[in-house]
Short mmCIF file of C-alpha atoms in Angstrom, two decimals:
data_model
loop_
_atom_site.label_atom_id
_atom_site.label_comp_id
_atom_site.label_asym_id
_atom_site.label_seq_id
_atom_site.Cartn_x
_atom_site.Cartn_y
_atom_site.Cartn_z
CA MET A 1 33.12 -18.11 -10.62
CA THR A 2 29.42 -18.93 -10.82
CA THR A 3 26.60 -16.43 -10.97
CA LEU A 4 23.80 -16.23 -8.47
CA TYR A 5 21.56 -17.47 -11.29
CA GLU A 6 23.65 -20.63 -11.65
CA ARG A 7 23.98 -21.16 -7.89
CA ILE A 8 20.23 -21.12 -7.31
CA GLY A 9 19.60 -23.57 -10.15
CA GLY A 10 19.11 -21.53 -13.32
CA GLU A 11 15.91 -21.22 -15.29
CA PRO A 12 13.97 -24.06 -13.61
CA ALA A 13 14.69 -22.61 -10.17
CA VAL A 14 13.78 -19.05 -11.16
CA ASP A 15 10.55 -20.27 -12.76
CA LYS A 16 9.57 -22.23 -9.67
CA ALA A 17 10.61 -19.41 -7.33
CA VAL A 18 8.50 -16.83 -9.15
CA ASP A 19 5.45 -19.10 -9.11
CA ILE A 20 5.79 -19.72 -5.36
CA PHE A 21 6.62 -16.06 -4.73
CA TYR A 22 3.41 -14.84 -6.37
CA ASP A 23 1.37 -17.41 -4.44
CA LYS A 24 2.83 -15.87 -1.29
CA ILE A 25 2.21 -12.32 -2.53
CA MET A 26 -1.43 -13.06 -3.33
CA ALA A 27 -1.91 -14.48 0.17
CA ASP A 28 -0.27 -11.48 1.87
CA ASP A 29 -2.85 -8.91 2.97
CA ARG A 30 -0.14 -6.24 3.20
CA ILE A 31 0.49 -6.22 -0.55
CA LYS A 32 -1.94 -8.38 -2.51
CA SER A 33 -4.08 -5.37 -3.44
CA PHE A 34 -1.28 -4.09 -5.69
CA PHE A 35 -1.79 -7.15 -7.88
CA GLU A 36 -5.57 -7.10 -8.21
CA ASN A 37 -6.70 -6.70 -11.81
CA ILE A 38 -3.22 -7.63 -13.06
CA ASP A 39 -2.59 -10.30 -15.66
CA MET A 40 -0.58 -12.54 -13.33
CA PHE A 41 0.65 -14.75 -16.16
CA ALA A 42 2.21 -11.74 -17.88
CA GLN A 43 3.45 -10.41 -14.53
CA ALA A 44 5.17 -13.70 -13.70
CA ARG A 45 6.75 -13.83 -17.16
CA LYS A 46 8.19 -10.32 -16.69
CA GLN A 47 9.39 -11.16 -13.18
CA LYS A 48 11.12 -14.32 -14.38
CA ALA A 49 12.96 -12.35 -17.09
CA PHE A 50 13.87 -9.59 -14.64
CA LEU A 51 15.18 -11.92 -11.93
CA THR A 52 17.09 -13.96 -14.48
CA MET A 53 18.83 -10.77 -15.61
CA VAL A 54 19.64 -9.38 -12.16
CA PHE A 55 20.82 -12.79 -10.92
CA GLY A 56 23.37 -12.93 -13.75
CA GLY A 57 21.55 -15.16 -16.22
CA PRO A 58 20.67 -14.50 -19.85
CA SER A 59 19.14 -11.07 -20.30
CA ASP A 60 15.76 -11.19 -22.03
CA TYR A 61 14.17 -8.47 -19.87
CA THR A 62 12.48 -5.80 -21.95
CA GLY A 63 10.26 -4.24 -19.30
CA ARG A 64 10.30 -0.70 -18.03
CA ASP A 65 12.85 0.48 -15.51
CA MET A 66 11.88 0.11 -11.85
CA ARG A 67 11.06 3.79 -11.31
CA ALA A 68 8.72 3.99 -14.30
CA ALA A 69 7.13 0.59 -13.62
CA HIS A 70 6.17 1.52 -10.05
CA ALA A 71 5.38 5.24 -10.41
CA GLY A 72 2.13 6.36 -8.84
CA MET A 73 1.41 3.07 -7.12
CA GLY A 74 1.68 4.39 -3.57
CA ILE A 75 4.25 1.81 -2.54
CA ASP A 76 5.98 2.56 0.76
CA ASP A 77 8.77 0.95 2.75
CA SER A 78 6.40 -1.46 4.49
CA HIS A 79 5.18 -2.77 1.13
CA PHE A 80 8.70 -3.05 -0.23
CA ASN A 81 9.79 -4.91 2.91
CA ALA A 82 6.85 -7.32 2.57
CA VAL A 83 7.88 -8.16 -0.99
CA VAL A 84 11.48 -8.79 0.07
CA GLU A 85 10.30 -10.94 2.99
CA ASN A 86 8.16 -13.05 0.66
CA LEU A 87 11.02 -13.43 -1.82
CA ALA A 88 13.44 -14.48 0.94
CA ALA A 89 10.91 -16.96 2.33
CA THR A 90 10.39 -18.40 -1.14
CA LEU A 91 14.11 -18.86 -1.71
CA ALA A 92 14.57 -20.43 1.73
CA GLU A 93 11.70 -22.82 0.99
CA LEU A 94 13.55 -23.85 -2.18
CA GLY A 95 16.77 -24.54 -0.27
CA VAL A 96 18.74 -21.50 -1.44
CA SER A 97 21.66 -20.77 0.88
CA GLY A 98 21.54 -17.95 3.39
CA ASP A 99 24.46 -16.26 1.66
CA ASP A 100 22.66 -16.29 -1.67
CA ILE A 101 19.44 -15.03 -0.07
CA GLY A 102 21.53 -12.22 1.41
CA GLU A 103 22.83 -11.41 -2.06
CA VAL A 104 19.26 -11.30 -3.37
CA ALA A 105 18.33 -8.94 -0.53
CA LYS A 106 21.21 -6.64 -1.53
CA ILE A 107 20.01 -6.65 -5.12
CA ALA A 108 16.48 -5.79 -3.96
CA GLU A 109 17.80 -3.06 -1.68
CA SER A 110 19.69 -1.53 -4.62
CA VAL A 111 16.35 -0.69 -6.33
CA ARG A 112 14.39 0.39 -3.23
CA GLU A 113 14.63 4.12 -3.96
CA ASP A 114 13.56 3.63 -7.58
CA ILE A 115 10.60 1.43 -6.69
CA LEU A 116 9.51 3.89 -4.01
CA ASN A 117 10.08 6.78 -6.42
CA ARG A 118 12.19 8.74 -3.99
#
């Protein structure tokens, strides 16, 4: 059985997806303000490690847990939904199957309460 990480194309696919994803985020007026004054190179590196881990690839993620990383940011459901929409659009643009995009959405949904600090 293959992992989601393998099905979407491994490291090269995750790297490309994160780069496209952050381009979409920075163009999205609903959420781009959360990333102002952020070192986007470091942010992308952390996101690549995180997605690699949660998609079943090698685990090199050393960042904070989702609750701690997003505490005090004022993120609400509309912001969370916008991030998930941009991630799904990115994966679709890269030719990832609908089933795999659905699996990614389930993974994202599993951390909603932590990210929203509820």
